Short mmCIF file of C-alpha atoms in Angstrom, two decimals:
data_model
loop_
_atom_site.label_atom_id
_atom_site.label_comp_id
_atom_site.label_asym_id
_atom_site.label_seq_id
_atom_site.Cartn_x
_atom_site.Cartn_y
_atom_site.Cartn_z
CA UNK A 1 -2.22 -26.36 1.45
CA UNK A 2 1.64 -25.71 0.90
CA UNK A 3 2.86 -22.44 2.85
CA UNK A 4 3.95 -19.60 0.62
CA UNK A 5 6.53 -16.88 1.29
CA UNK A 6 6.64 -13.60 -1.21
CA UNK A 7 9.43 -11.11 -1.19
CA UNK A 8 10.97 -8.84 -3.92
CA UNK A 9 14.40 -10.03 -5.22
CA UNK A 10 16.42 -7.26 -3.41
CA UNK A 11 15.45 -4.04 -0.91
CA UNK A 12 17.53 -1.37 -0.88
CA UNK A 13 16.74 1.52 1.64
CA UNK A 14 18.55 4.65 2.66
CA UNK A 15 19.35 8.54 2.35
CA UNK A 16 20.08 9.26 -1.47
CA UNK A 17 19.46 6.15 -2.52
CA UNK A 18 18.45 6.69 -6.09
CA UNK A 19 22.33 7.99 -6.50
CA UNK A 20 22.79 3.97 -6.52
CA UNK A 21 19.83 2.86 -9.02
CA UNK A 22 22.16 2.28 -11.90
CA UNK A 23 24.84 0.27 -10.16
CA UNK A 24 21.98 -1.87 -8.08
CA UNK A 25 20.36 -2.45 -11.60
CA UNK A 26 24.02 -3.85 -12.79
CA UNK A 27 24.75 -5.86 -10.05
CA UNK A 28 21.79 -7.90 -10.33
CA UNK A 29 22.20 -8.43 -14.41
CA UNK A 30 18.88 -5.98 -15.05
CA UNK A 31 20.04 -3.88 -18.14
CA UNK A 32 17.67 -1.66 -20.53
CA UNK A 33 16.83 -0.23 -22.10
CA UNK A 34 14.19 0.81 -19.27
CA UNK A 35 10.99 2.60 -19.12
CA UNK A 36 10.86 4.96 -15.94
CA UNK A 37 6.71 5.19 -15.33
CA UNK A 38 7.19 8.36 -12.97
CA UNK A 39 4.81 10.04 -10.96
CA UNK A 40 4.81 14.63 -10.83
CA UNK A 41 6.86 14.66 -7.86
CA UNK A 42 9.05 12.04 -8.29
CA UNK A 43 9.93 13.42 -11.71
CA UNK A 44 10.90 17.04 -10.20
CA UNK A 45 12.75 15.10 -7.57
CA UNK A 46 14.64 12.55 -9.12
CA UNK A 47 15.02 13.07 -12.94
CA UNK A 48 18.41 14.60 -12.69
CA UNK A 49 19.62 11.58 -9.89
CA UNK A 50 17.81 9.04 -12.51
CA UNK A 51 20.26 10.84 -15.58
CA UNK A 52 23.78 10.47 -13.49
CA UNK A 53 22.93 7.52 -12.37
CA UNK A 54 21.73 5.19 -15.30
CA UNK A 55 24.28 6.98 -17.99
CA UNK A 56 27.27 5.70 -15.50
CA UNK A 57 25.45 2.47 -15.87
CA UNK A 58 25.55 2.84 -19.29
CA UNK A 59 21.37 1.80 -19.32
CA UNK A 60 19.06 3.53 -21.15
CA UNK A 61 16.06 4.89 -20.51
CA UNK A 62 13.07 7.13 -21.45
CA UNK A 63 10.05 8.53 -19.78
CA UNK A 64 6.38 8.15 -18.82
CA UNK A 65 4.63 10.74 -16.70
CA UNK A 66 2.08 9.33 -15.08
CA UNK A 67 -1.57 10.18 -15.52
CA UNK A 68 -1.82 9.42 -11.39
CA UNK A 69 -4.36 6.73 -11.41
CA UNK A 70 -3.99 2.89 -11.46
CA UNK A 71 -6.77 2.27 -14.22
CA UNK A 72 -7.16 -0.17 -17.25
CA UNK A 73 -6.68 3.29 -19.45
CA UNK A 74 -3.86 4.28 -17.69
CA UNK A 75 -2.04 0.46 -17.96
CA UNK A 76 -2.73 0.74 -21.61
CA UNK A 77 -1.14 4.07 -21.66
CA UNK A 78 1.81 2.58 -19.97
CA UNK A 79 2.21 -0.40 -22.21
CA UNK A 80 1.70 1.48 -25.43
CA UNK A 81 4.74 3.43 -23.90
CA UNK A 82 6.92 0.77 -23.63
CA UNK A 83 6.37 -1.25 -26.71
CA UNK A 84 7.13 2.38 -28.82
CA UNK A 85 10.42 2.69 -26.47
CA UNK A 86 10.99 -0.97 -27.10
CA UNK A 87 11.67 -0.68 -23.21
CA UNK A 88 12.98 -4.16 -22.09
CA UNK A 89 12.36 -3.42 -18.08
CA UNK A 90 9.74 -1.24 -16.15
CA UNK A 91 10.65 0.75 -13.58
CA UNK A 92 7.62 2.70 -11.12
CA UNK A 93 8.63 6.14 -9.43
CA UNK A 94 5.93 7.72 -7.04
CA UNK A 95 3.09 6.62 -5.34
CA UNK A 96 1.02 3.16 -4.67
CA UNK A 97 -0.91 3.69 -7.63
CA UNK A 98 2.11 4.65 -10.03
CA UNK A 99 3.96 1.52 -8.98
CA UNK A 100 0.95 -0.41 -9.38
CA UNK A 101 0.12 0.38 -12.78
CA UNK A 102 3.73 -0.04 -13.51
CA UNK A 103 3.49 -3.51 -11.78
CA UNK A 104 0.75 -4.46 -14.29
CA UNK A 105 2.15 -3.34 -17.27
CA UNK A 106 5.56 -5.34 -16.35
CA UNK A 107 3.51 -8.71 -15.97
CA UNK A 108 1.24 -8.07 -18.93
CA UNK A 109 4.27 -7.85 -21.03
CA UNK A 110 6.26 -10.07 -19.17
CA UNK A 111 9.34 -7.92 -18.44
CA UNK A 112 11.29 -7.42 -14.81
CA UNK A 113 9.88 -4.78 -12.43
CA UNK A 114 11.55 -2.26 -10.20
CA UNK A 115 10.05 -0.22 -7.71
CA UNK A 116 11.03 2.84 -6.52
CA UNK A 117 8.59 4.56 -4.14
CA UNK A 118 8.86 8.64 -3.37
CA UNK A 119 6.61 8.27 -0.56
CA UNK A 120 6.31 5.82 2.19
CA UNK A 121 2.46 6.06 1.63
CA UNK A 122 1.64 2.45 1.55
CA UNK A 123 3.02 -0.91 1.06
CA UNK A 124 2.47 -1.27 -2.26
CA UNK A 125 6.33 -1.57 -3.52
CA UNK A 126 6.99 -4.88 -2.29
CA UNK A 127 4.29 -7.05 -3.46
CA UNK A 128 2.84 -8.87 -6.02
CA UNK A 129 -0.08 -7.58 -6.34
CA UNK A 130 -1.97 -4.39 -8.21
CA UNK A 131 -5.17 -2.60 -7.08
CA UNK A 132 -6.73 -1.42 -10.33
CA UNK A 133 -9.35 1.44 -9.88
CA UNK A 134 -11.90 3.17 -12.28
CA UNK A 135 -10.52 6.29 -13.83
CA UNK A 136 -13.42 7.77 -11.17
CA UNK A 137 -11.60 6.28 -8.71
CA UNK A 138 -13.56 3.73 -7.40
CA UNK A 139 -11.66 0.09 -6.48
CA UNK A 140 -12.05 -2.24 -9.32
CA UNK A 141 -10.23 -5.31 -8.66
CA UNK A 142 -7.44 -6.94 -7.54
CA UNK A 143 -4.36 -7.90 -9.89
CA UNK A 144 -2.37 -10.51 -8.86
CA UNK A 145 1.22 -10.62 -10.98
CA UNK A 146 3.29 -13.45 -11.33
CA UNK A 147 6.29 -12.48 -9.90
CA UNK A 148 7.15 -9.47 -7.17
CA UNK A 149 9.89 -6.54 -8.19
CA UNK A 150 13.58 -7.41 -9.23
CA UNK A 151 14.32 -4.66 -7.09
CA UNK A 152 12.57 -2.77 -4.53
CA UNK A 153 14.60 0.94 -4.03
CA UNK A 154 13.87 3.52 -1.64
CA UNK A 155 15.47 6.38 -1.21
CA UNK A 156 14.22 8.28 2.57
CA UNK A 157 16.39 11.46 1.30
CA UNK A 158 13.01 11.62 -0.92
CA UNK A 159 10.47 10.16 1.27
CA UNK A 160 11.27 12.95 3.91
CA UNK A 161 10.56 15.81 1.35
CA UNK A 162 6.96 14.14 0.83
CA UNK A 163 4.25 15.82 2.55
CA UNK A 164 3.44 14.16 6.21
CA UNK A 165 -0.12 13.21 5.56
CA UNK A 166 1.64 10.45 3.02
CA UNK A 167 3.17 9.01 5.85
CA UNK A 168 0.75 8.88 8.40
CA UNK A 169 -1.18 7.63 5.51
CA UNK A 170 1.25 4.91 4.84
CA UNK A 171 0.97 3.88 8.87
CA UNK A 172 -2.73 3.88 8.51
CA UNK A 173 -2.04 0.91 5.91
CA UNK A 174 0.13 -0.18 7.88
CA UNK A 175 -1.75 -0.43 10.79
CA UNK A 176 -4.02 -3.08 9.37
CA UNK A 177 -0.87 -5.73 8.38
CA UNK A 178 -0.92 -7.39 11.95
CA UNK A 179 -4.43 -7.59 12.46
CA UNK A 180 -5.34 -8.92 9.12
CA UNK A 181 -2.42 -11.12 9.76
CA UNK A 182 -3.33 -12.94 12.52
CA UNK A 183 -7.02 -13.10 11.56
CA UNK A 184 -5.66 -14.81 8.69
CA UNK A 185 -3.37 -17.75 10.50
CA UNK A 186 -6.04 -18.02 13.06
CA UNK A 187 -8.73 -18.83 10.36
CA UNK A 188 -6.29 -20.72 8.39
CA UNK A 189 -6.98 -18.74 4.87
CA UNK A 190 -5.11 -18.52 1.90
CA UNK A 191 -2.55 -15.51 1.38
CA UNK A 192 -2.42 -13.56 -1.13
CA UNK A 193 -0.23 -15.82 -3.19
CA UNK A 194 -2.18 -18.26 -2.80
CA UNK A 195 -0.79 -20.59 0.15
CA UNK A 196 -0.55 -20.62 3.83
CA UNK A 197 1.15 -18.24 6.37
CA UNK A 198 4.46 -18.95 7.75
CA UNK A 199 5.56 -18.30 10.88
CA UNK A 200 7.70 -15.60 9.35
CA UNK A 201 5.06 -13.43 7.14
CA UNK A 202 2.90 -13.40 11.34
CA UNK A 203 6.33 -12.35 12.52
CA UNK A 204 7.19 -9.65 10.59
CA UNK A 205 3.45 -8.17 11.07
CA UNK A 206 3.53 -8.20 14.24
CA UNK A 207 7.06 -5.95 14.13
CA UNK A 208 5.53 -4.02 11.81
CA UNK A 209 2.58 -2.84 14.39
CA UNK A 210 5.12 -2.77 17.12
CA UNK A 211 7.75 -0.46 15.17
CA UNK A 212 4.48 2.09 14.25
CA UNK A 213 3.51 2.50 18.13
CA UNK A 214 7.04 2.89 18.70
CA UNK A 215 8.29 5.32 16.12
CA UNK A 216 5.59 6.74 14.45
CA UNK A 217 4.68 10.43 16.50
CA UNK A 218 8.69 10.49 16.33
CA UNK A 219 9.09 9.49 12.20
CA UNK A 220 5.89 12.23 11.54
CA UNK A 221 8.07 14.66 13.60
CA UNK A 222 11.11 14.22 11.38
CA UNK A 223 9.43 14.57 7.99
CA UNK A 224 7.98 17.86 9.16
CA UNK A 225 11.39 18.79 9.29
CA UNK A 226 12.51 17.29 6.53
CA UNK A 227 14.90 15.43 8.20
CA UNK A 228 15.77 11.71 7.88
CA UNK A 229 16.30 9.83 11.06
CA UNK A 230 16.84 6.68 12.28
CA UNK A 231 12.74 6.41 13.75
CA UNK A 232 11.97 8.08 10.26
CA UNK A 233 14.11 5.23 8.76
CA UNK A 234 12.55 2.54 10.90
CA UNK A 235 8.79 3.59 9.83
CA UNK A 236 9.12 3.71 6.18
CA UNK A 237 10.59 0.13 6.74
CA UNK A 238 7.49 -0.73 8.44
CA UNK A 239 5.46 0.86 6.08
CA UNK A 240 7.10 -0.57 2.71
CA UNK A 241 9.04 -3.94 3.63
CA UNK A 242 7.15 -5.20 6.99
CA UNK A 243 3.86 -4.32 6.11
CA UNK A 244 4.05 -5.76 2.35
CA UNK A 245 5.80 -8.87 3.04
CA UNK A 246 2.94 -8.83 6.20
CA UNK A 247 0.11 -8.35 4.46
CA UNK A 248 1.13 -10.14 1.02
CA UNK A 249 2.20 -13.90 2.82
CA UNK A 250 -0.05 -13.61 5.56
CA UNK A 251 -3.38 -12.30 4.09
CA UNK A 252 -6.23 -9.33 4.20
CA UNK A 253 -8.91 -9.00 6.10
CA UNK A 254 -11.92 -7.16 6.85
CA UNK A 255 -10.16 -4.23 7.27
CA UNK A 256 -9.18 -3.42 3.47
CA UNK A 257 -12.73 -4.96 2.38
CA UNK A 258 -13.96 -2.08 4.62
CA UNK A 259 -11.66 0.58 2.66
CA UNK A 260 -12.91 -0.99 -1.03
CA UNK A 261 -16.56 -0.67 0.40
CA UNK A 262 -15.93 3.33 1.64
CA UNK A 263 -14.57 4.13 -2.16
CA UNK A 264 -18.89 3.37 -2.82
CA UNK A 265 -19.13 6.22 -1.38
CA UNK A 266 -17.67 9.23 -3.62
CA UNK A 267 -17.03 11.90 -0.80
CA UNK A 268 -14.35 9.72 0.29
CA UNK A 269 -12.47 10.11 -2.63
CA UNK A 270 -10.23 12.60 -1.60
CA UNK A 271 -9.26 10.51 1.16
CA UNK A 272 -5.91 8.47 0.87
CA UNK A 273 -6.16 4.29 0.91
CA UNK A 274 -3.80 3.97 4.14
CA UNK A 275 -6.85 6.69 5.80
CA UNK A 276 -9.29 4.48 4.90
CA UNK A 277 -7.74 1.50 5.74
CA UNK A 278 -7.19 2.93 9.35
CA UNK A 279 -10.72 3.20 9.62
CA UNK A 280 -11.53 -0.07 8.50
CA UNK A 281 -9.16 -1.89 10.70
CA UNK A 282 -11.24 -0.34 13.48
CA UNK A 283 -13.95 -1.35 12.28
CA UNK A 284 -12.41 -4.70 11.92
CA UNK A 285 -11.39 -4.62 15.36
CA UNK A 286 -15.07 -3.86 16.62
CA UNK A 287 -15.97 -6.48 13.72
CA UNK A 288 -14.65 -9.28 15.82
CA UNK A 289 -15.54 -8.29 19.50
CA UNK A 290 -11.59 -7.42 20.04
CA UNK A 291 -10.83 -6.33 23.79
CA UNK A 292 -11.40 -2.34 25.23
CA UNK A 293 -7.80 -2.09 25.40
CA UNK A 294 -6.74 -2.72 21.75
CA UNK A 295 -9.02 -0.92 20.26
CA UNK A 296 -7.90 2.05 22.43
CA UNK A 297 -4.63 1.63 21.61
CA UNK A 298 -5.37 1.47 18.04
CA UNK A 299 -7.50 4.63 18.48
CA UNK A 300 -5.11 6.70 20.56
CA UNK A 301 -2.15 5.78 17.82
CA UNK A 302 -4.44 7.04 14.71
CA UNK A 303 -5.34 10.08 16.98
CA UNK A 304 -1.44 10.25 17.69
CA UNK A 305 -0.59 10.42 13.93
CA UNK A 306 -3.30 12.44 12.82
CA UNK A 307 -5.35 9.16 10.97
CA UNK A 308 -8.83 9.20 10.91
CA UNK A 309 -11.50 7.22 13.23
CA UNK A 310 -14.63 8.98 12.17
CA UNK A 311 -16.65 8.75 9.37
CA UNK A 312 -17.16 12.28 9.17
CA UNK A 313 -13.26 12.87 9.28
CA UNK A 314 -13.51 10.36 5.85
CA UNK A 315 -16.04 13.26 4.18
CA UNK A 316 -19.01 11.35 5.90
CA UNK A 317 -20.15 13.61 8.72
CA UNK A 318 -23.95 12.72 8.12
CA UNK A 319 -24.04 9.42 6.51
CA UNK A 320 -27.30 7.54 5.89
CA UNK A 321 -28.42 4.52 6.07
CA UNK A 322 -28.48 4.33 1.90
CA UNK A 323 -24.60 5.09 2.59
CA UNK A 324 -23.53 2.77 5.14
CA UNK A 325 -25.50 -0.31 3.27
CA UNK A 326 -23.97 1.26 -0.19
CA UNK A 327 -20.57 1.00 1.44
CA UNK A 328 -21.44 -2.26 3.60
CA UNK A 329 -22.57 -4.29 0.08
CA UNK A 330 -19.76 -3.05 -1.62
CA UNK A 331 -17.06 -4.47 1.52
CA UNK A 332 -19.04 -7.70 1.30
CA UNK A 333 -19.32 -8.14 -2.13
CA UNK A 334 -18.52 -12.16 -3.33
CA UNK A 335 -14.82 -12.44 -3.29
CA UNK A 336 -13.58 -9.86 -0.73
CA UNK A 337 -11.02 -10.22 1.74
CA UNK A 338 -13.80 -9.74 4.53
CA UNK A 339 -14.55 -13.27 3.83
CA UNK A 340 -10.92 -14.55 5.54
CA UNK A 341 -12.54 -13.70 8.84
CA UNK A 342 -12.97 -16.91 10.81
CA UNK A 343 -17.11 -16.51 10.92
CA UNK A 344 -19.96 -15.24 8.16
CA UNK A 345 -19.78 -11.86 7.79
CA UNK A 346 -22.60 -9.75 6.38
CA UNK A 347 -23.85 -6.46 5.37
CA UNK A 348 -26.23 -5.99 8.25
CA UNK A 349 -23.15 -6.86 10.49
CA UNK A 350 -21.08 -4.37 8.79
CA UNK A 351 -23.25 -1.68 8.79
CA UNK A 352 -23.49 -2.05 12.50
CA UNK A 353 -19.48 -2.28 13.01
CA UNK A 354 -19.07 0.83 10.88
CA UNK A 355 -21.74 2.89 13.43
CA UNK A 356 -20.03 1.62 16.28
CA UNK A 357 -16.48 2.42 14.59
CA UNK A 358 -17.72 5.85 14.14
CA UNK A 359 -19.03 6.27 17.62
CA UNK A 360 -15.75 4.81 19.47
CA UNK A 361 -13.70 7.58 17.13
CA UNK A 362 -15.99 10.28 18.50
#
């Protein structure tokens, strides 16, 4: 098995960012016209920015307001969109699920992407790789694409006016990226592209985890202000660059399996994917017999940065057995990533990780 490494083409990062879209899209010979697939928020934000900056350019551009959901209606939507606009490149502005329907649409019609996240709310930007969902919301599938974004652009001056649940949420995704990482090398598992781990996909997980414990009570702290600071700067770099090039070249584990089986369950719905995921990486954790220590430390950082570690803070305060073997079924289905974990894993042994999860977070 060859080793793989996956990275967008170019990551650019910093306050006002978007000021530079235009120029960054000249510079690396991506002209238009281009299709801007925006999210709400991104569009009150930005629209203005994305006007000065792609008429310097001289690009061209129209467009598409997102319906908010990564579905096979919505990519449709999308595509229709572009072919009518006889768009040429596809940029996504807003959340994981904007840029991932974006993301989609690009490969289906086999035109560059660029990615340009308003929230640090997951690592979705960087990778290769779309989570398509029912228009209920329930996980679907993974997408794999064949190539990552031309260009990856983030602009923090935006990030920091997003609410601060979307980046504790984007930690709580974050979170997972070393352990899945390392569960991954150790059991010798294809990544997500489809090769073996390097050396450099473990390292840059394992910074990842270390810059959250660092920086994380300190970057939630800033975005309650609004304020971008260097910590602020550091975690949305762990949460879009480390954690995708982390999780995409190194691999997923039980801990995302876990946060495809809670979507079973519709009262978590309202939850974000990086809450979820937080939840299932302790469950992960408890999963594979890790030590007393790191699962404390795991739990005091999500209690730290306001992530969930109970089932009832996920909108499961009384779940049932019918629940927990719903959700465990649906995180072992054939195919999931629960299956990189270095021994058989099984519903009855879920079901029992999830309790114990739930009673470590009380």
């Amino acid at each position: 098995m060859l080793s793989v490494f996956s990275s967008p083409g170019h990551y650019v990062q910093g306050r006002d960012a978007t000021a530079a879209l235009g120029a960054e899209m000249t510079r690396l010979g991506i002209g238009g016209p281009v299709l801007i697939v925006a999210g709400s928020s991104a569009f009150r934000l930005l629209a203005d920015t994305w006007e000065r900056s792609l008429t310097d350019a001289k690009i061209a551009y129209s467009i598409h307001l997102s319906g908010g959901e990564c579905s096979r209606a919505e990519i449709a939507r999308i595509a229709h969109a572009v072919e009518q606009s006889g768009s040429t490149v596809v940029l996504g502005a807003g959340g994981g699920k904007v840029l991932d329907a974006a993301r989609a649409v690009a490969d289906d019609l086999d035109l560059p992407m660029i990615s340009c996240p308003s929230t640090a709310s997951s690592d979705a930007p960087c990778s290769a790789l779309s989570v398509i969902y029912t228009d209920a919301g329930e996980f679907e599938a993974y997408q794999l694409v064949r190539r990552n974004p031309a260009l990856v652009l983030v602009d923090t001056s935006v990030v920091a006016q997003a609410p601060a649940r979307l980046l504790a949420a984007g930690m709580g995704d974050a979170l997972a990226t070393w352990f899945e990482a390392r569960t991954c090398s150790a059991a010798q598992v294809r990544n997500m592209r489809g090769g073996a781990s390097t050396r450099s996909a473990t390292a840059l997980a394992e910074l990842c985890y270390r810059t959250l414990l660092a920086d994380g009570a300190q970057a939630l702290t800033a975005i309650r202000a609004r304020s971008v600071t260097p910590a602020l700067e550091r975690v949305v770099e762990a949460n879009t660059l480390l954690s995708g090039l982390g999780f995409e070249s190194s691999g997923l584990a039980a801990a995302h399996a876990v946060h495809n089986g809670l979507t079973a369950a519709a009262r978590t719905r309202p939850f974000l994917h990086g809450e979820k995921v937080a939840f299932g990486t302790v469950t992960q954790l408890v999963l594979e017999g890790a030590p007393a220590s790191e699962i404390g430390t795991v739990l005091d950082f999500c209690a730290e940065v306001g992530l969930p570690t109970t089932l009832a803070a996920l909108g499961l305060p009384d779940a049932d057995d019918e629940t927990l073997w719903a959700i465990a079924k649906r995180a072992t289905a054939a195919g999931e990533t629960i299956h990189n974990e270095p021994f058989t894993v099984d519903a009855v042994m879920v079901v029992d990780a999830l309790r114990t999860a739930d009673a470590l977070g009380r």
